[in-house]
Short mmCIF file of C-alpha atoms in Angstrom, two decimals:
data_model
loop_
_atom_site.label_atom_id
_atom_site.label_comp_id
_atom_site.label_asym_id
_atom_site.label_seq_id
_atom_site.Cartn_x
_atom_site.Cartn_y
_atom_site.Cartn_z
CA MET A 1 -9.81 29.76 12.54
CA PHE A 2 -8.31 31.09 9.32
CA LYS A 3 -11.00 33.30 7.88
CA GLY A 4 -9.34 34.26 4.61
CA GLY A 5 -8.82 30.74 3.31
CA THR A 6 -10.77 28.60 0.89
CA ALA A 7 -11.63 25.00 0.16
CA ALA A 8 -10.40 22.29 2.36
CA ALA A 9 -7.05 21.06 1.36
CA GLY A 10 -6.73 17.60 0.16
CA ALA A 11 -9.37 15.70 2.03
CA THR A 12 -7.88 12.33 2.87
CA ALA A 13 -9.23 9.49 0.73
CA GLU A 14 -11.20 6.80 2.48
CA GLN A 15 -9.05 3.89 3.49
CA ASP A 16 -11.86 1.54 4.43
CA LEU A 17 -14.03 1.51 1.34
CA PRO A 18 -17.24 -0.43 2.10
CA LEU A 19 -17.52 -3.51 -0.11
CA SER A 20 -20.38 -5.09 1.75
CA TYR A 21 -21.26 -7.49 -1.03
CA ALA A 22 -17.71 -8.86 -1.10
CA ARG A 23 -17.54 -9.23 2.68
CA THR A 24 -20.94 -10.92 2.71
CA LEU A 25 -19.75 -13.24 -0.05
CA SER A 26 -16.64 -14.08 1.96
CA TRP A 27 -18.67 -14.95 5.06
CA LEU A 28 -21.09 -17.02 3.03
CA SER A 29 -18.15 -18.75 1.40
CA LEU A 30 -16.71 -19.53 4.83
CA LEU A 31 -20.00 -21.01 6.00
CA VAL A 32 -20.44 -23.04 2.82
CA ILE A 33 -16.87 -24.31 2.94
CA MET A 34 -17.13 -25.20 6.62
CA ALA A 35 -20.47 -26.95 6.16
CA THR A 36 -19.18 -28.83 3.13
CA SER A 37 -16.00 -29.74 4.95
CA LEU A 38 -17.89 -31.03 7.97
CA VAL A 39 -20.25 -33.09 5.82
CA LEU A 40 -17.33 -34.46 3.84
CA SER A 41 -15.35 -35.25 6.97
CA PHE A 42 -18.27 -37.09 8.58
CA PHE A 43 -18.88 -38.96 5.33
CA ILE A 44 -15.22 -40.02 5.15
CA ALA A 45 -15.12 -40.96 8.81
CA ASN A 46 -18.41 -42.90 8.55
CA SER A 47 -17.07 -44.73 5.49
CA ALA A 48 -13.98 -45.71 7.43
CA ARG A 49 -16.18 -46.79 10.37
CA GLU A 50 -18.34 -48.93 8.09
CA ALA A 51 -15.25 -50.46 6.53
CA LEU A 52 -13.93 -51.34 9.99
CA LEU A 53 -17.23 -52.86 11.08
CA THR A 54 -17.51 -54.84 7.85
CA ARG A 55 -14.02 -56.21 8.31
CA GLN A 56 -14.73 -57.14 11.94
CA GLU A 57 -18.07 -58.71 11.00
CA ASN A 58 -16.46 -60.82 8.30
CA PHE A 59 -13.76 -61.88 10.70
CA SER A 60 -16.30 -62.80 13.40
CA ARG A 61 -18.33 -64.88 10.92
CA LEU A 62 -15.24 -66.74 9.73
CA LEU A 63 -14.25 -67.34 13.34
CA ALA A 64 -17.77 -68.57 14.18
CA GLU A 65 -17.75 -70.94 11.20
CA ASN A 66 -14.36 -72.27 12.18
CA LEU A 67 -15.47 -72.75 15.77
CA ASN A 68 -18.62 -74.48 14.58
CA HIS A 69 -16.55 -76.87 12.42
CA GLN A 70 -13.94 -77.55 15.13
CA ILE A 71 -16.49 -78.05 17.88
CA TYR A 72 -18.50 -80.51 15.79
CA ARG A 73 -15.49 -82.45 14.49
CA ARG A 74 -13.34 -82.48 17.59
CA PHE A 75 -15.94 -82.49 20.36
CA ALA A 76 -19.55 -83.10 19.39
CA LEU A 77 -19.04 -86.08 17.07
CA PRO A 78 -16.48 -87.92 19.26
CA THR A 79 -18.62 -87.30 22.38
CA LEU A 80 -21.77 -88.64 20.75
CA LEU A 81 -19.94 -91.72 19.54
CA ALA A 82 -18.38 -92.34 22.95
CA HIS A 83 -21.22 -91.40 25.34
CA GLY A 84 -24.29 -91.24 23.13
CA ARG A 85 -25.16 -87.74 24.28
CA ILE A 86 -23.59 -84.41 25.16
CA ALA A 87 -23.72 -83.38 28.81
CA LEU A 88 -21.58 -80.35 29.49
CA ARG A 89 -22.42 -80.57 33.16
CA GLN A 90 -19.90 -83.39 33.26
CA ALA A 91 -16.49 -81.92 33.97
CA SER A 92 -14.70 -84.16 31.47
CA GLN A 93 -16.91 -83.09 28.59
CA TYR A 94 -16.72 -79.44 29.57
CA GLU A 95 -12.91 -79.59 29.78
CA ARG A 96 -12.68 -81.25 26.37
CA LEU A 97 -14.90 -78.56 24.81
CA ASP A 98 -12.94 -75.84 26.52
CA GLN A 99 -9.69 -77.23 25.14
CA VAL A 100 -11.12 -77.23 21.62
CA VAL A 101 -12.39 -73.64 21.98
CA GLN A 102 -9.16 -72.32 23.48
CA SER A 103 -7.10 -73.95 20.74
CA VAL A 104 -9.15 -72.10 18.13
CA VAL A 105 -9.44 -68.63 19.73
CA HIS A 106 -6.00 -68.50 21.32
CA GLY A 107 -4.27 -65.25 20.33
CA LEU A 108 -7.37 -63.81 18.69
CA PRO A 109 -9.04 -60.53 19.85
CA MET A 110 -12.05 -62.18 21.46
CA GLU A 111 -13.44 -61.05 24.78
CA ARG A 112 -16.00 -63.78 25.47
CA LEU A 113 -17.63 -66.85 23.88
CA ARG A 114 -20.94 -68.39 24.90
CA ILE A 115 -22.91 -71.45 23.72
CA TYR A 116 -26.68 -71.43 24.36
CA ASP A 117 -28.89 -74.48 24.33
CA PHE A 118 -32.50 -74.47 23.11
CA THR A 119 -33.76 -73.35 26.55
CA ARG A 120 -31.67 -70.09 26.24
CA VAL A 121 -29.45 -71.32 29.07
CA VAL A 122 -25.70 -70.71 28.90
CA ALA A 123 -24.30 -74.20 28.33
CA TYR A 124 -20.72 -73.08 27.83
CA SER A 125 -18.83 -69.81 28.45
CA THR A 126 -15.22 -68.78 28.63
CA SER A 127 -16.28 -67.29 31.99
CA ARG A 128 -17.39 -70.30 34.08
CA GLU A 129 -19.42 -68.17 36.48
CA GLU A 130 -21.95 -67.66 33.67
CA LEU A 131 -22.75 -71.39 33.29
CA GLY A 132 -26.42 -72.19 33.73
CA ARG A 133 -27.56 -68.57 33.59
CA MET A 134 -30.71 -67.62 31.74
CA GLY A 135 -31.90 -64.34 30.25
CA VAL A 136 -28.44 -63.04 29.30
CA GLY A 137 -28.87 -63.69 25.59
CA PRO A 138 -29.90 -60.93 23.15
CA GLU A 139 -33.34 -60.68 21.54
CA SER A 140 -32.10 -62.16 18.28
CA LEU A 141 -31.13 -65.41 20.05
CA ASP A 142 -34.43 -67.11 19.19
CA SER A 143 -34.00 -66.51 15.46
CA THR A 144 -30.46 -67.86 15.70
CA LEU A 145 -31.66 -71.04 17.40
CA ARG A 146 -34.05 -71.45 14.47
CA GLY A 147 -31.15 -71.27 12.01
CA GLY A 148 -31.06 -67.58 11.24
CA VAL A 149 -27.82 -65.59 10.99
CA PRO A 150 -28.48 -62.03 12.29
CA LYS A 151 -26.22 -59.09 11.51
CA PRO A 152 -23.44 -58.54 14.08
CA GLU A 153 -24.35 -55.87 16.64
CA LEU A 154 -22.10 -53.00 17.82
CA ILE A 155 -22.50 -52.34 21.54
CA SER A 156 -21.11 -49.20 23.20
CA ASN A 157 -21.57 -47.58 26.60
CA ILE A 158 -20.91 -44.03 25.27
CA PRO A 159 -22.24 -42.14 22.20
CA ASP A 160 -19.88 -41.64 19.29
CA TRP A 161 -19.96 -37.84 19.52
CA ARG A 162 -18.92 -37.98 23.16
CA ALA A 163 -16.33 -40.70 22.69
CA ILE A 164 -14.10 -38.40 20.63
CA PHE A 165 -13.78 -36.10 23.67
CA HIS A 166 -12.82 -38.96 26.04
CA LEU A 167 -9.79 -40.38 24.27
CA PRO A 168 -8.07 -42.69 25.11
CA LEU A 169 -11.03 -44.99 25.68
CA PRO A 170 -11.02 -47.76 28.31
CA SER A 171 -11.22 -51.38 27.17
CA GLY A 172 -14.70 -52.67 26.52
CA THR A 173 -16.12 -49.32 25.43
CA PHE A 174 -16.98 -50.68 21.97
CA VAL A 175 -17.67 -54.41 21.49
CA LEU A 176 -19.00 -56.37 18.51
CA ARG A 177 -21.44 -59.19 19.30
CA THR A 178 -21.99 -61.94 16.71
CA LEU A 179 -24.59 -64.73 16.91
CA TYR A 180 -24.18 -67.86 14.80
CA PRO A 181 -26.14 -71.11 14.82
CA LEU A 182 -24.11 -74.13 15.98
CA ARG A 183 -24.80 -76.76 13.36
CA GLY A 184 -23.88 -80.37 12.86
CA GLU A 185 -23.48 -82.26 9.64
CA PRO A 186 -26.58 -83.41 7.73
CA LEU A 187 -27.58 -87.01 8.49
CA GLN A 188 -28.58 -87.63 4.87
CA PRO A 189 -27.33 -86.06 1.66
CA GLY A 190 -29.36 -82.98 0.76
CA ALA A 191 -30.90 -82.67 4.22
CA GLU A 192 -30.63 -79.57 6.43
CA PRO A 193 -27.85 -79.85 9.01
CA PRO A 194 -29.21 -80.14 12.54
CA ILE A 195 -28.88 -77.17 14.92
CA MET A 196 -27.21 -78.04 18.20
CA GLY A 197 -27.33 -74.53 19.80
CA ALA A 198 -26.15 -70.98 19.25
CA LEU A 199 -22.68 -69.42 19.41
CA GLU A 200 -22.22 -65.87 20.75
CA LEU A 201 -18.87 -64.21 20.04
CA THR A 202 -18.00 -60.91 21.71
CA GLN A 203 -14.99 -58.97 20.32
CA ASP A 204 -13.48 -55.87 21.94
CA ILE A 205 -12.89 -53.44 19.03
CA THR A 206 -12.23 -50.38 21.22
CA SER A 207 -8.67 -49.87 19.96
CA ASP A 208 -9.72 -50.06 16.31
CA TYR A 209 -12.73 -47.82 16.91
CA GLU A 210 -10.49 -45.36 18.72
CA GLN A 211 -8.34 -45.09 15.59
CA ILE A 212 -11.48 -44.35 13.58
CA LEU A 213 -12.44 -41.57 16.01
CA LEU A 214 -8.95 -40.11 15.84
CA PHE A 215 -9.09 -40.22 12.05
CA GLN A 216 -12.46 -38.50 12.12
CA GLY A 217 -11.14 -35.79 14.43
CA VAL A 218 -8.10 -35.22 12.21
CA VAL A 219 -10.32 -34.92 9.14
CA VAL A 220 -12.69 -32.47 10.85
CA VAL A 221 -9.88 -30.31 12.26
CA THR A 222 -8.04 -30.32 8.93
CA CYS A 223 -11.16 -29.28 7.07
CA LEU A 224 -11.89 -26.51 9.55
CA LEU A 225 -8.33 -25.21 9.42
CA SER A 226 -8.33 -25.28 5.63
CA SER A 227 -11.65 -23.40 5.65
CA VAL A 228 -10.28 -20.76 8.00
CA ILE A 229 -7.11 -20.39 5.94
CA MET A 230 -9.11 -20.05 2.72
CA PHE A 231 -11.36 -17.48 4.38
CA ALA A 232 -8.34 -15.53 5.66
CA LEU A 233 -6.82 -15.50 2.17
CA LEU A 234 -10.12 -14.38 0.68
CA LEU A 235 -10.45 -11.63 3.29
CA MET A 236 -6.89 -10.47 2.60
CA LEU A 237 -7.66 -10.28 -1.11
CA ILE A 238 -10.82 -8.27 -0.39
CA GLN A 239 -8.95 -5.85 1.89
CA ARG A 240 -6.24 -5.44 -0.72
CA ALA A 241 -8.88 -4.79 -3.35
CA GLU A 242 -10.48 -2.21 -1.05
CA ARG A 243 -7.15 -0.43 -0.58
CA VAL A 244 -6.43 -0.44 -4.31
CA LEU A 245 -9.94 0.79 -5.08
CA ALA A 246 -9.72 3.47 -2.39
CA ASP A 247 -6.40 4.68 -3.83
CA ARG A 248 -7.84 4.80 -7.32
CA MET A 249 -10.92 6.64 -6.13
CA ALA A 250 -8.74 9.11 -4.24
CA LYS A 251 -6.68 9.72 -7.36
CA ASN A 252 -9.86 10.14 -9.39
CA ARG A 253 -11.19 12.65 -6.86
CA GLN A 254 -7.90 14.48 -6.95
CA LEU A 255 -7.96 14.59 -10.74
CA GLU A 256 -11.57 15.79 -10.68
CA ASN A 257 -10.69 18.52 -8.17
CA GLU A 258 -7.74 19.59 -10.28
CA LEU A 259 -9.92 19.61 -13.38
CA HIS A 260 -12.55 21.76 -11.66
CA SER A 261 -9.84 24.04 -10.32
CA ASN A 262 -8.29 24.39 -13.77
CA GLU A 263 -11.69 25.16 -15.25
CA LYS A 264 -12.19 27.85 -12.63
CA LEU A 265 -8.75 29.25 -13.34
CA VAL A 266 -9.38 29.36 -17.07
CA SER A 267 -12.70 31.16 -16.69
CA MET A 268 -11.27 33.44 -14.03
CA GLY A 269 -8.25 34.24 -16.17
CA ARG A 270 -10.47 35.26 -19.06
CA VAL A 271 -12.52 37.55 -16.85
CA ILE A 272 -9.51 39.07 -15.12
CA ALA A 273 -7.66 39.59 -18.39
CA SER A 274 -10.56 41.68 -19.63
CA ILE A 275 -10.93 43.79 -16.50
CA ALA A 276 -7.28 44.11 -15.45
CA HIS A 277 -6.60 47.03 -17.75
CA GLU A 278 -9.98 48.56 -16.94
CA ILE A 279 -9.31 48.56 -13.19
CA ARG A 280 -5.55 48.70 -12.57
CA ASN A 281 -4.84 51.75 -14.71
CA PRO A 282 -7.58 53.94 -13.15
CA LEU A 283 -6.57 52.71 -9.71
CA GLY A 284 -2.96 53.67 -10.39
CA ILE A 285 -4.03 57.12 -11.51
CA ILE A 286 -6.26 57.59 -8.46
CA ARG A 287 -3.51 56.42 -6.10
CA SER A 288 -0.84 58.59 -7.69
CA SER A 289 -3.16 61.60 -7.76
CA ALA A 290 -4.09 61.18 -4.11
CA GLU A 291 -0.44 60.88 -3.13
CA LEU A 292 0.48 63.95 -5.19
CA LEU A 293 -2.34 66.01 -3.66
CA GLN A 294 -1.27 64.92 -0.17
CA ARG A 295 2.25 66.21 -0.78
CA ARG A 296 0.98 69.50 -2.15
CA MET A 297 -1.60 70.05 0.57
CA GLY A 298 0.75 69.17 3.38
CA LYS A 299 -0.91 69.78 6.72
CA ALA A 300 -2.83 72.84 5.65
CA ASP A 301 -6.26 71.25 5.75
CA ALA A 302 -6.70 68.29 8.13
CA GLY A 303 -10.12 67.32 6.73
CA THR A 304 -8.89 67.29 3.16
CA SER A 305 -5.80 65.28 4.21
CA ARG A 306 -7.98 62.63 5.82
CA ILE A 307 -10.09 62.34 2.67
CA LEU A 308 -7.00 62.07 0.47
CA GLN A 309 -5.48 59.50 2.84
CA ALA A 310 -8.70 57.45 2.70
CA ILE A 311 -8.68 57.62 -1.10
CA TYR A 312 -5.04 56.48 -1.15
CA ASP A 313 -5.59 53.61 1.33
CA GLU A 314 -8.65 52.31 -0.51
CA SER A 315 -6.88 52.44 -3.86
CA VAL A 316 -3.98 50.50 -2.37
CA ARG A 317 -6.40 47.92 -0.95
CA LEU A 318 -8.24 47.55 -4.22
CA SER A 319 -4.95 47.25 -6.07
CA GLN A 320 -3.90 44.47 -3.72
CA THR A 321 -7.24 42.70 -4.30
CA VAL A 322 -6.71 42.86 -8.04
CA ASN A 323 -3.18 41.53 -7.57
CA ASP A 324 -4.59 38.62 -5.53
CA PHE A 325 -6.95 37.76 -8.35
CA LEU A 326 -4.12 37.88 -10.85
CA ASP A 327 -1.79 35.82 -8.68
CA TYR A 328 -4.36 33.06 -8.24
CA ALA A 329 -5.76 33.09 -11.76
CA ARG A 330 -2.37 33.26 -13.47
CA PRO A 331 0.16 31.49 -11.24
CA ARG A 332 3.67 31.73 -12.53
CA GLN A 333 5.97 28.77 -12.93
CA PRO A 334 8.34 28.72 -9.93
CA ARG A 335 12.08 28.82 -10.37
CA GLN A 336 14.10 25.86 -9.10
CA ASP A 337 16.67 27.62 -6.95
CA LEU A 338 18.16 26.39 -3.70
CA VAL A 339 16.20 28.15 -0.96
CA ASP A 340 16.95 28.19 2.77
CA LEU A 341 13.44 27.98 4.24
CA ASP A 342 14.61 29.22 7.64
CA LEU A 343 16.09 32.33 6.03
CA VAL A 344 12.82 33.05 4.16
CA LEU A 345 10.90 32.68 7.43
CA SER A 346 13.27 35.11 9.15
CA GLN A 347 12.71 37.69 6.41
CA VAL A 348 8.92 37.34 6.68
CA LEU A 349 9.03 37.72 10.47
CA ALA A 350 11.31 40.75 10.15
CA PHE A 351 8.82 42.39 7.78
CA LEU A 352 5.81 41.58 9.97
CA GLU A 353 7.51 42.32 13.30
CA GLY A 354 6.10 45.81 13.58
CA GLU A 355 2.53 44.92 12.59
CA LEU A 356 2.42 41.85 14.87
CA GLY A 357 3.79 43.85 17.80
CA ARG A 358 1.24 46.61 17.21
CA VAL A 359 -1.71 44.20 17.57
CA GLY A 360 -0.15 42.26 20.48
CA VAL A 361 0.67 39.01 18.64
CA ALA A 362 3.72 37.17 19.98
CA VAL A 363 5.70 34.70 17.87
CA GLU A 364 7.22 31.55 19.39
CA ARG A 365 9.74 30.07 17.01
CA ALA A 366 11.24 26.58 17.21
CA THR A 367 12.82 26.02 13.82
CA SER A 368 15.76 24.01 12.61
CA PRO A 369 18.39 25.77 10.53
CA GLY A 370 19.72 24.38 7.28
CA LEU A 371 16.41 23.18 5.82
CA TRP A 372 16.88 23.58 2.08
CA VAL A 373 14.27 23.17 -0.64
CA ARG A 374 14.16 23.66 -4.40
CA GLY A 375 11.84 26.45 -5.46
CA ASP A 376 11.08 30.10 -5.98
CA LYS A 377 12.10 32.23 -3.02
CA ASP A 378 9.62 35.02 -3.75
CA LEU A 379 6.69 32.62 -4.05
CA LEU A 380 7.64 30.80 -0.85
CA TYR A 381 7.95 34.19 0.85
CA ARG A 382 4.42 35.04 -0.31
CA ALA A 383 3.04 31.70 0.95
CA ILE A 384 4.56 32.06 4.43
CA TYR A 385 3.49 35.70 4.55
CA ASN A 386 -0.14 34.80 3.77
CA ILE A 387 -0.18 32.06 6.43
CA LEU A 388 1.08 34.35 9.18
CA VAL A 389 -1.20 37.24 8.16
CA ASN A 390 -4.21 34.91 8.12
CA GLY A 391 -3.29 33.62 11.57
CA GLN A 392 -2.95 37.16 12.90
CA GLN A 393 -6.30 38.18 11.41
CA ALA A 394 -8.03 35.05 12.74
CA MET A 395 -7.04 35.84 16.34
CA ASP A 396 -8.51 39.37 15.96
CA GLY A 397 -6.41 40.73 18.79
CA PRO A 398 -3.54 39.65 21.04
CA GLY A 399 -2.42 36.04 20.76
CA ILE A 400 0.44 33.68 19.97
CA ILE A 401 1.65 32.17 16.72
CA ARG A 402 3.89 29.14 17.20
CA ILE A 403 6.14 28.36 14.25
CA SER A 404 8.18 25.16 13.98
CA SER A 405 10.13 23.41 11.26
CA ARG A 406 11.88 20.06 11.02
CA MET A 407 13.00 17.38 8.61
CA GLY A 408 10.27 14.78 8.18
CA GLY A 409 10.84 11.06 8.02
CA ASP A 410 9.72 10.87 4.38
CA GLY A 411 12.44 13.19 3.06
CA ARG A 412 10.28 16.33 3.18
CA VAL A 413 10.72 19.57 5.07
CA VAL A 414 7.84 20.27 7.46
CA LEU A 415 6.84 23.83 8.36
CA GLU A 416 3.98 24.32 10.85
CA ALA A 417 2.18 27.45 12.02
CA LEU A 418 -0.25 27.18 14.95
CA ASP A 419 -2.21 30.19 16.16
CA SER A 420 -4.16 30.64 19.39
CA GLY A 421 -7.38 31.59 17.61
CA PRO A 422 -10.69 29.70 17.53
CA GLY A 423 -9.44 27.22 14.91
CA PHE A 424 -11.21 25.79 11.90
CA ASP A 425 -14.89 25.05 11.95
CA PRO A 426 -15.01 21.25 11.33
CA ALA A 427 -18.14 21.68 9.23
CA LEU A 428 -16.34 24.14 6.91
CA LEU A 429 -12.89 22.53 6.88
CA ASP A 430 -13.46 20.90 3.49
CA SER A 431 -14.21 24.31 1.94
CA VAL A 432 -11.34 26.37 3.34
CA LEU A 433 -9.20 25.99 0.24
CA ASP A 434 -11.99 26.74 -2.25
CA PRO A 435 -11.47 30.00 -4.14
CA PHE A 436 -13.50 32.95 -2.82
CA PHE A 437 -14.64 31.06 0.27
CA THR A 438 -14.21 33.29 3.31
CA THR A 439 -15.81 33.95 6.69
CA LYS A 440 -14.00 37.26 7.13
CA ASP A 441 -15.77 40.53 6.47
CA GLY A 442 -14.15 42.18 3.49
CA GLY A 443 -11.96 39.18 2.65
CA THR A 444 -11.37 37.94 -0.88
CA GLY A 445 -11.14 34.24 0.00
CA LEU A 446 -7.87 33.88 -1.92
CA GLY A 447 -5.28 33.87 0.87
CA LEU A 448 -4.96 30.15 1.52
CA PRO A 449 -5.85 29.12 -2.06
CA ILE A 450 -2.82 31.13 -3.22
CA VAL A 451 -0.73 29.36 -0.57
CA SER A 452 -2.04 25.99 -1.76
CA SER A 453 -1.30 26.87 -5.39
CA ILE A 454 2.26 27.91 -4.53
CA VAL A 455 2.92 24.81 -2.42
CA ASN A 456 1.47 22.47 -5.07
CA SER A 457 3.58 24.11 -7.78
CA HIS A 458 6.64 23.21 -5.68
CA GLY A 459 5.59 19.54 -5.48
CA GLY A 460 4.53 19.93 -1.86
CA GLU A 461 1.41 19.44 0.21
CA ILE A 462 -0.60 21.65 2.54
CA GLN A 463 -2.56 20.20 5.47
CA LEU A 464 -5.14 22.03 7.57
CA GLU A 465 -6.35 20.86 10.97
CA ASN A 466 -7.08 22.07 14.48
CA GLY A 467 -4.37 22.01 17.11
CA PRO A 468 -4.56 19.57 20.03
CA GLU A 469 -5.31 22.46 22.41
CA GLY A 470 -7.26 24.61 19.95
CA GLY A 471 -6.26 27.02 17.26
CA ALA A 472 -5.72 26.52 13.56
CA LEU A 473 -2.72 24.49 12.42
CA VAL A 474 -1.33 24.90 8.90
CA ARG A 475 1.30 22.37 7.88
CA ILE A 476 3.40 22.69 4.72
CA LEU A 477 5.44 19.77 3.41
CA LEU A 478 8.04 20.47 0.71
CA PRO A 479 10.58 18.10 -0.88
CA ALA A 480 13.96 18.55 0.78
CA ALA A 481 17.07 19.43 -1.23
CA GLU A 482 20.77 19.06 -0.53
CA PRO A 483 22.69 22.36 -0.37
CA GLU A 484 25.45 22.79 -2.90
CA LYS A 485 28.95 22.44 -1.52
CA PRO A 486 31.09 25.49 -2.33
CA GLU A 487 34.19 24.82 -4.39
CA GLU A 488 37.50 25.54 -2.66
CA PRO A 489 39.17 28.58 -4.31
CA GLU A 490 42.62 28.10 -5.76
CA ALA A 491 45.49 29.96 -4.13
CA PRO A 492 46.08 33.23 -6.08
CA ALA A 493 49.43 33.68 -7.75
CA ALA A 494 51.76 36.35 -6.36
CA ALA A 495 51.38 39.69 -8.20
CA PRO A 496 53.16 42.99 -7.89
CA ALA A 497 51.45 45.56 -5.73
CA PRO A 498 49.46 48.03 -7.84
CA ALA A 499 50.42 51.66 -7.96
CA PRO A 500 48.23 53.91 -5.85
CA ALA A 501 45.40 55.35 -7.95
CA GLU A 502 44.13 58.85 -7.78
CA VAL A 503 40.99 59.11 -5.74
CA GLN A 504 38.14 60.68 -7.74
CA PRO A 505 35.28 62.45 -6.01
CA ALA A 506 32.05 60.49 -5.94
CA ALA A 507 29.51 61.46 -8.52
CA ALA A 508 26.15 62.72 -7.49
CA GLY A 509 23.82 59.90 -6.59
CA SER A 510 26.62 57.34 -6.08
CA GLY A 511 25.90 57.15 -2.36
CA ALA A 512 22.31 56.26 -2.99
CA ALA A 513 23.37 53.65 -5.52
CA ALA A 514 25.79 52.10 -3.03
CA ALA A 515 23.19 51.98 -0.32
CA GLN A 516 20.50 50.53 -2.55
CA PRO A 517 21.42 46.78 -2.20
CA ALA A 518 21.28 47.08 1.57
CA ALA A 519 17.67 48.03 1.35
CA GLY A 520 16.79 44.57 0.01
CA ARG A 521 16.92 41.15 1.70
CA GLU A 522 20.06 39.48 2.95
CA ASP A 523 20.58 37.62 -0.35
CA GLY A 524 19.93 40.67 -2.48
CA THR A 525 16.39 39.75 -3.56
CA PRO A 526 13.91 42.55 -3.07
CA GLY A 527 11.78 42.34 0.03
CA PRO A 528 8.07 43.05 0.10
CA ARG A 529 7.21 46.70 -0.16
CA LYS A 530 4.07 48.69 0.37
CA GLU A 531 2.27 50.11 -2.61
CA SER A 532 3.06 53.78 -3.04
#
């Protein structure tokens, strides 16, 4: 893993923020809505059922009264006047009664009609095979024969809750039975009319009841669907609120981290400003003195040369440490030049080629040319340099650094460096980008924080993770830029050939001046140099 880095870069904000109270409220709302909907649907369906039964009961009573009137006027009274008594066992009387009944009920939804005498025997029935039968009347037949009018009775051979699952229903599943006393006319004014028997009307209301069940099912299903839809909408609103809240919390955390980082920078800048002059100037004197003594001593005294070389190396190291502190505490504002990131990477690899080869580190490069960004070439050089040096130090011996670059789908250039070292410790990943955090002996803990500061100043992002097969992976994302198109030069006008000039001898030092630009980078910017 990278040992010289600090504080874990940009921990990803939580996307699923727990809002348990809101989710619990949504589930409770679903249950309440479903329960209310079911109660309401059963209430509506039961009201419709009661309305149907009331309508059928009223119809059966009107039909019974009409039958009672027609039977008395058209059959009972003429038969008593003609024969003195009613004897339905006689075929002629039975046929006359049957004609009267059929003329009244013809075309009406009636399944069966019975007339009982006072011995509970079936005296008349639309089904002749029932004539003379006893014990087929309901329990309320006795009260009817005494003049009572019981409430019509609904008879079914299947429970209501099961009937809804057996649609369509066969005929006769639901029937309405109505008992009505068969009365004559009073013999004297004000007297009670005599009771001649009892009428039993049986109506098949299966089709109407089936419509009620269908209506009930539609109401229940509609209520359930509306409840589910309302719950889904509520859940979507909660999830949206969670995402918005998570984004706001992530931004707040980012602002807090930036605030803490700025506070650290301010305090660090004050300390460094006070000690910079106290440390850098003596270090420069020590380094220059050690270098001067080395030149004067030559190879005369090997022991003294080693001591002077140690003094020089340590002064260079300390000077670099002070420079790291200054670079992190006082970051400079980057320029906004067009920079070819592939060219900067090539320059870094050219500078590190010798050191990487000496320690046995191979570089596998799979980069895309022509990846341009807006920024400061020197700062980007420093960032890439720190990443590769940290990767080399993390492997602590031979290994491989794989470098790749590409254009991302979000309009950003992606540069990745994956080493073959042990990778990041997951428990310490959140602290890798913190200033002064290091697991390397003698490290300052400012390598990756400087990289993060440079990348952030360019409007980019740095991501740290472990590779799929091990090793530490550092990913840099920078906003892409379009390269400027060169203007086509105008054709030069024809001019007379100049007269040959006298060649002057080169002045002293002109050769060094001519060779000086070649010592820099390809674009003329100075490359990194060792402290001398």
